mmCIF file of C-alpha atoms in Angstrom:
data_model
loop_
_atom_site.group_PDB
_atom_site.id
_atom_site.type_symbol
_atom_site.label_atom_id
_atom_site.label_comp_id
_atom_site.label_asym_id
_atom_site.label_seq_id
_atom_site.Cartn_x
_atom_site.Cartn_y
_atom_site.Cartn_z
ATOM 1 C CA UNK A 9 -38.542 17.979 14.965
ATOM 2 C CA UNK A 10 -36.904 19.374 11.897
ATOM 3 C CA UNK A 11 -33.514 17.878 12.999
ATOM 4 C CA UNK A 12 -35.221 14.285 13.118
ATOM 5 C CA UNK A 13 -37.055 15.032 9.724
ATOM 6 C CA UNK A 14 -33.584 15.797 7.977
ATOM 7 C CA UNK A 15 -31.589 12.999 9.749
ATOM 8 C CA UNK A 16 -34.408 10.372 8.711
ATOM 9 C CA UNK A 17 -34.004 11.520 4.951
ATOM 10 C CA UNK A 18 -30.494 10.179 4.843
ATOM 11 C CA UNK A 19 -31.306 6.472 4.594
ATOM 12 C CA UNK A 20 -29.088 3.649 6.023
ATOM 13 C CA UNK A 21 -25.339 4.112 6.524
ATOM 14 C CA UNK A 22 -22.566 1.847 6.599
ATOM 15 C CA UNK A 23 -20.049 1.571 9.427
ATOM 16 C CA UNK A 24 -17.830 4.100 7.660
ATOM 17 C CA UNK A 25 -20.266 6.890 7.488
ATOM 18 C CA UNK A 26 -21.219 6.465 3.797
ATOM 19 C CA UNK A 27 -24.739 5.776 2.708
ATOM 20 C CA UNK A 28 -26.036 2.662 0.819
ATOM 21 C CA UNK A 29 -25.258 3.172 -2.933
ATOM 22 C CA UNK A 30 -28.858 1.635 -3.524
ATOM 23 C CA UNK A 31 -30.379 4.693 -1.868
ATOM 24 C CA UNK A 32 -28.826 7.180 -4.438
ATOM 25 C CA UNK A 33 -31.384 8.981 -6.725
ATOM 26 C CA UNK A 34 -29.560 7.558 -9.696
ATOM 27 C CA UNK A 35 -28.819 3.856 -9.535
ATOM 28 C CA UNK A 36 -25.351 3.092 -10.492
ATOM 29 C CA UNK A 37 -24.262 6.785 -10.070
ATOM 30 C CA UNK A 38 -23.268 9.288 -12.847
ATOM 31 C CA UNK A 39 -20.020 9.981 -14.718
ATOM 32 C CA UNK A 40 -18.342 13.255 -13.506
ATOM 33 C CA UNK A 41 -15.120 14.780 -14.862
ATOM 34 C CA UNK A 42 -12.078 14.576 -12.549
ATOM 35 C CA UNK A 43 -11.659 18.130 -13.187
ATOM 36 C CA UNK A 44 -14.796 19.168 -11.801
ATOM 37 C CA UNK A 45 -14.270 17.005 -8.597
ATOM 38 C CA UNK A 46 -10.892 18.366 -8.232
ATOM 39 C CA UNK A 47 -12.113 22.052 -8.333
ATOM 40 C CA UNK A 48 -14.006 21.447 -4.997
ATOM 41 C CA UNK A 49 -12.049 23.111 -2.312
ATOM 42 C CA UNK A 50 -12.396 23.879 1.345
ATOM 43 C CA UNK A 51 -14.532 27.257 1.837
ATOM 44 C CA UNK A 52 -16.738 26.802 -1.112
ATOM 45 C CA UNK A 53 -20.368 27.491 -0.654
ATOM 46 C CA UNK A 54 -23.165 24.874 -1.443
ATOM 47 C CA UNK A 55 -24.003 26.874 -4.515
ATOM 48 C CA UNK A 56 -20.531 26.809 -5.760
ATOM 49 C CA UNK A 57 -20.417 22.928 -5.088
ATOM 50 C CA UNK A 58 -23.718 22.448 -6.878
ATOM 51 C CA UNK A 59 -22.412 24.379 -9.956
ATOM 52 C CA UNK A 60 -19.620 21.911 -10.165
ATOM 53 C CA UNK A 61 -21.270 18.506 -9.247
ATOM 54 C CA UNK A 62 -24.976 19.295 -9.379
ATOM 55 C CA UNK A 63 -27.246 18.508 -6.322
ATOM 56 C CA UNK A 64 -26.140 15.624 -4.023
ATOM 57 C CA UNK A 65 -27.140 12.119 -5.044
ATOM 58 C CA UNK A 66 -28.940 11.014 -1.844
ATOM 59 C CA UNK A 67 -31.999 12.294 0.218
ATOM 60 C CA UNK A 68 -29.870 14.170 2.901
ATOM 61 C CA UNK A 69 -32.150 17.199 3.102
ATOM 62 C CA UNK A 70 -31.277 20.502 1.663
ATOM 63 C CA UNK A 71 -32.097 22.894 4.645
ATOM 64 C CA UNK A 72 -28.748 23.110 6.907
ATOM 65 C CA UNK A 73 -27.629 19.634 5.708
ATOM 66 C CA UNK A 74 -23.938 19.496 6.844
ATOM 67 C CA UNK A 75 -23.060 16.603 4.691
ATOM 68 C CA UNK A 76 -23.521 15.797 0.849
ATOM 69 C CA UNK A 77 -22.820 12.549 -0.642
ATOM 70 C CA UNK A 78 -22.354 11.752 -4.397
ATOM 71 C CA UNK A 79 -22.133 8.508 -6.291
ATOM 72 C CA UNK A 80 -19.767 8.519 -9.455
ATOM 73 C CA UNK A 81 -19.806 5.721 -12.172
ATOM 74 C CA UNK A 82 -16.380 4.668 -13.684
ATOM 75 C CA UNK A 83 -17.651 1.960 -15.819
ATOM 76 C CA UNK A 84 -16.856 4.036 -18.963
ATOM 77 C CA UNK A 85 -13.447 4.442 -17.866
ATOM 78 C CA UNK A 86 -10.858 2.652 -19.925
ATOM 79 C CA UNK A 87 -8.602 2.065 -17.035
ATOM 80 C CA UNK A 88 -9.133 -1.069 -14.828
ATOM 81 C CA UNK A 89 -10.781 -0.652 -11.613
ATOM 82 C CA UNK A 90 -14.021 -0.372 -9.622
ATOM 83 C CA UNK A 91 -17.149 0.934 -11.432
ATOM 84 C CA UNK A 92 -18.522 3.026 -8.446
ATOM 85 C CA UNK A 93 -16.971 5.782 -6.359
ATOM 86 C CA UNK A 94 -18.725 7.197 -3.400
ATOM 87 C CA UNK A 95 -17.621 11.033 -2.617
ATOM 88 C CA UNK A 96 -18.637 12.839 0.610
ATOM 89 C CA UNK A 97 -18.411 16.443 1.577
ATOM 90 C CA UNK A 98 -19.098 17.909 5.082
ATOM 91 C CA UNK A 99 -19.769 21.475 5.828
ATOM 92 C CA UNK A 100 -18.995 23.704 8.624
ATOM 93 C CA UNK A 101 -21.474 25.882 10.636
ATOM 94 C CA UNK A 102 -21.246 28.650 7.984
ATOM 95 C CA UNK A 103 -22.300 25.917 5.367
ATOM 96 C CA UNK A 104 -19.001 25.978 3.477
ATOM 97 C CA UNK A 105 -17.116 22.964 2.573
ATOM 98 C CA UNK A 106 -14.874 22.056 5.413
ATOM 99 C CA UNK A 107 -13.505 18.683 4.120
ATOM 100 C CA UNK A 108 -13.983 15.832 1.661
ATOM 101 C CA UNK A 109 -13.327 12.047 1.445
ATOM 102 C CA UNK A 110 -13.655 9.036 -0.664
ATOM 103 C CA UNK A 111 -15.172 5.861 0.404
ATOM 104 C CA UNK A 112 -12.108 3.796 -1.071
ATOM 105 C CA UNK A 113 -8.389 4.553 -1.509
ATOM 106 C CA UNK A 114 -8.667 3.316 -5.354
ATOM 107 C CA UNK A 115 -11.301 6.113 -5.904
ATOM 108 C CA UNK A 116 -9.230 8.759 -4.042
ATOM 109 C CA UNK A 117 -6.218 7.990 -6.186
ATOM 110 C CA UNK A 118 -8.254 7.596 -9.523
ATOM 111 C CA UNK A 119 -9.920 11.119 -9.107
ATOM 112 C CA UNK A 120 -6.953 13.043 -7.365
ATOM 113 C CA UNK A 121 -4.717 15.496 -9.026
ATOM 114 C CA UNK A 122 -1.657 13.214 -8.674
ATOM 115 C CA UNK A 123 0.048 11.674 -11.637
ATOM 116 C CA UNK A 124 0.020 8.269 -10.099
ATOM 117 C CA UNK A 125 -2.182 5.657 -11.885
ATOM 118 C CA UNK A 126 -3.374 2.272 -10.473
ATOM 119 C CA UNK A 127 -2.033 -0.916 -12.085
ATOM 120 C CA UNK A 128 -3.461 -4.187 -11.675
ATOM 121 C CA UNK A 129 -3.215 -5.831 -8.153
ATOM 122 C CA UNK A 130 -2.152 -9.142 -6.707
ATOM 123 C CA UNK A 131 -1.403 -10.685 -3.268
ATOM 124 C CA UNK A 132 1.172 -7.669 -2.674
ATOM 125 C CA UNK A 133 -1.792 -5.035 -2.945
ATOM 126 C CA UNK A 134 -2.462 -2.081 -5.081
ATOM 127 C CA UNK A 135 0.398 -0.736 -7.262
ATOM 128 C CA UNK A 136 0.684 2.898 -8.606
ATOM 129 C CA UNK A 137 3.308 4.202 -10.787
ATOM 130 C CA UNK A 138 5.019 7.588 -10.853
ATOM 131 C CA UNK A 139 6.064 8.610 -14.413
ATOM 132 C CA UNK A 140 10.013 9.335 -14.598
ATOM 133 C CA UNK A 141 9.607 12.136 -17.155
ATOM 134 C CA UNK A 142 8.531 15.441 -15.418
ATOM 135 C CA UNK A 143 8.619 13.922 -11.801
ATOM 136 C CA UNK A 144 12.297 13.628 -11.485
ATOM 137 C CA UNK A 145 15.479 15.647 -12.673
ATOM 138 C CA UNK A 146 18.087 13.970 -14.724
ATOM 139 C CA UNK A 147 20.135 13.313 -11.518
ATOM 140 C CA UNK A 148 17.195 11.503 -10.158
ATOM 141 C CA UNK A 149 15.912 14.046 -7.575
ATOM 142 C CA UNK A 150 12.264 14.744 -7.241
ATOM 143 C CA UNK A 151 11.151 17.869 -9.099
ATOM 144 C CA UNK A 152 8.463 20.103 -7.709
ATOM 145 C CA UNK A 153 5.722 18.166 -9.450
ATOM 146 C CA UNK A 154 7.143 14.981 -8.039
ATOM 147 C CA UNK A 155 7.072 16.358 -4.582
ATOM 148 C CA UNK A 156 3.573 17.511 -4.941
ATOM 149 C CA UNK A 157 2.627 14.128 -6.388
ATOM 150 C CA UNK A 158 4.201 12.239 -3.392
ATOM 151 C CA UNK A 159 2.689 14.716 -0.972
ATOM 152 C CA UNK A 160 -0.743 14.181 -2.158
ATOM 153 C CA UNK A 161 -0.058 10.381 -2.286
ATOM 154 C CA UNK A 162 1.031 10.073 1.265
ATOM 155 C CA UNK A 163 -2.152 12.152 2.313
ATOM 156 C CA UNK A 164 -4.116 9.460 0.599
ATOM 157 C CA UNK A 165 -2.238 6.654 2.345
ATOM 158 C CA UNK A 166 -2.710 8.399 5.756
ATOM 159 C CA UNK A 167 -6.419 8.641 5.169
ATOM 160 C CA UNK A 168 -7.302 5.206 3.586
ATOM 161 C CA UNK A 169 -4.783 3.048 4.958
ATOM 162 C CA UNK A 170 -3.370 2.040 8.362
ATOM 163 C CA UNK A 171 0.484 2.742 8.131
ATOM 164 C CA UNK A 172 0.974 0.411 4.976
ATOM 165 C CA UNK A 173 4.229 -0.978 4.103
ATOM 166 C CA UNK A 174 5.497 0.118 0.768
ATOM 167 C CA UNK A 175 7.790 -1.540 -1.750
ATOM 168 C CA UNK A 176 9.364 0.653 -4.472
ATOM 169 C CA UNK A 177 10.842 -0.466 -7.840
ATOM 170 C CA UNK A 178 11.212 0.424 -11.438
ATOM 171 C CA UNK A 179 9.619 -0.273 -14.680
ATOM 172 C CA UNK A 180 10.356 -1.661 -17.316
ATOM 173 C CA UNK A 181 13.862 -2.312 -16.332
ATOM 174 C CA UNK A 182 14.033 -3.340 -12.536
ATOM 175 C CA UNK A 183 16.777 -1.659 -10.734
ATOM 176 C CA UNK A 184 17.509 0.950 -13.537
ATOM 177 C CA UNK A 185 15.927 3.965 -11.642
ATOM 178 C CA UNK A 186 17.716 3.468 -8.279
ATOM 179 C CA UNK A 187 18.350 7.081 -7.666
ATOM 180 C CA UNK A 188 14.665 7.891 -8.406
ATOM 181 C CA UNK A 189 13.373 5.062 -6.279
ATOM 182 C CA UNK A 190 15.740 6.440 -3.305
ATOM 183 C CA UNK A 191 14.287 9.867 -3.747
ATOM 184 C CA UNK A 192 10.793 8.530 -3.356
ATOM 185 C CA UNK A 193 11.968 6.299 -0.287
ATOM 186 C CA UNK A 194 13.690 9.368 1.377
ATOM 187 C CA UNK A 195 10.367 11.637 0.859
ATOM 188 C CA UNK A 196 8.120 9.085 2.228
ATOM 189 C CA UNK A 197 10.204 8.138 5.197
ATOM 190 C CA UNK A 198 10.743 11.866 6.105
ATOM 191 C CA UNK A 199 6.820 11.911 6.676
ATOM 192 C CA UNK A 200 5.788 12.175 10.379
ATOM 193 C CA UNK A 201 5.464 8.320 10.432
ATOM 194 C CA UNK A 202 1.584 8.256 10.579
ATOM 195 C CA UNK A 203 1.094 8.118 6.770
ATOM 196 C CA UNK A 204 3.196 5.091 5.985
ATOM 197 C CA UNK A 205 4.986 2.137 7.787
ATOM 198 C CA UNK A 206 8.218 0.367 6.399
ATOM 199 C CA UNK A 207 9.413 1.754 2.953
ATOM 200 C CA UNK A 208 11.784 -0.616 1.321
ATOM 201 C CA UNK A 209 13.364 -0.868 -2.249
ATOM 202 C CA UNK A 210 13.606 -3.876 -4.433
ATOM 203 C CA UNK A 211 15.450 -4.699 -7.712
ATOM 204 C CA UNK A 212 12.832 -7.276 -8.509
ATOM 205 C CA UNK A 213 10.211 -6.838 -11.152
ATOM 206 C CA UNK A 214 7.166 -5.560 -9.159
ATOM 207 C CA UNK A 215 5.277 -4.000 -11.960
ATOM 208 C CA UNK A 216 2.170 -5.635 -13.261
ATOM 209 C CA UNK A 217 2.493 -5.019 -16.863
ATOM 210 C CA UNK A 218 4.106 -8.368 -17.793
ATOM 211 C CA UNK A 219 1.719 -10.574 -19.794
ATOM 212 C CA UNK A 220 -1.052 -8.074 -19.938
ATOM 213 C CA UNK A 221 -2.356 -6.132 -23.033
ATOM 214 C CA UNK A 222 -0.013 -3.201 -23.247
ATOM 215 C CA UNK A 223 -1.933 0.133 -22.807
ATOM 216 C CA UNK A 224 -0.949 3.622 -22.072
ATOM 217 C CA UNK A 225 -0.218 2.862 -18.403
ATOM 218 C CA UNK A 226 2.516 0.315 -19.282
ATOM 219 C CA UNK A 227 4.382 2.386 -22.150
ATOM 220 C CA UNK A 228 6.209 4.965 -19.881
ATOM 221 C CA UNK A 229 9.310 4.258 -17.649
ATOM 222 C CA UNK A 230 8.055 4.755 -14.180
ATOM 223 C CA UNK A 231 8.681 4.165 -10.466
ATOM 224 C CA UNK A 232 6.290 1.616 -9.150
ATOM 225 C CA UNK A 233 5.082 1.826 -5.590
ATOM 226 C CA UNK A 234 3.241 -1.352 -4.313
ATOM 227 C CA UNK A 235 1.105 -0.921 -1.291
ATOM 228 C CA UNK A 236 0.849 -3.638 1.192
ATOM 229 C CA UNK A 237 -1.815 -2.793 4.066
ATOM 230 C CA UNK A 238 -1.057 -4.202 7.442
#
């Protein structure tokens, strides 16, 4: 009986296991700092999560609920992209965080700790950039920060895409950062094959800053990764 009561409180779900955004207590979601969300780690108790993010935003039942869902609003963010992001936590039998996931890859990247920012998209798919400064050595090798950024990026690809094809180039001068692009290509190819599909380099201009109002995203030299889902 109790199990039925708790499950009935969750509301309608989509095929991906996330609730309908219209069922949230606060329509349109709330703004939450990326730092607070990044602080949520496996092993945390519900009280620790509630201290960081507040109570869940959907009627999922508080007693022994093994899933909490949140709805975050990005409409006040200066960067381009979606206005809402859905975040889900699942708990183990001891009611500690077991894993977290985002409904979309864009939100996963936007709120992750990696230093990769989404750029405008076209038919090729989402594009992300890896700043040259700090992510690579003078010789073009990946630094520890660069490897960590790409590792987290590959995890996002594995979770939210099905073996996407990647095209790697550089900005603002196509072909200039060849060594850096090759370092990114080697790293991603060395993955177990489940995260990415074909990874190729290009000397063509694949950045999306041309013709746009220049903002902070477009000012720094960067390695551009274009994602093309299969």
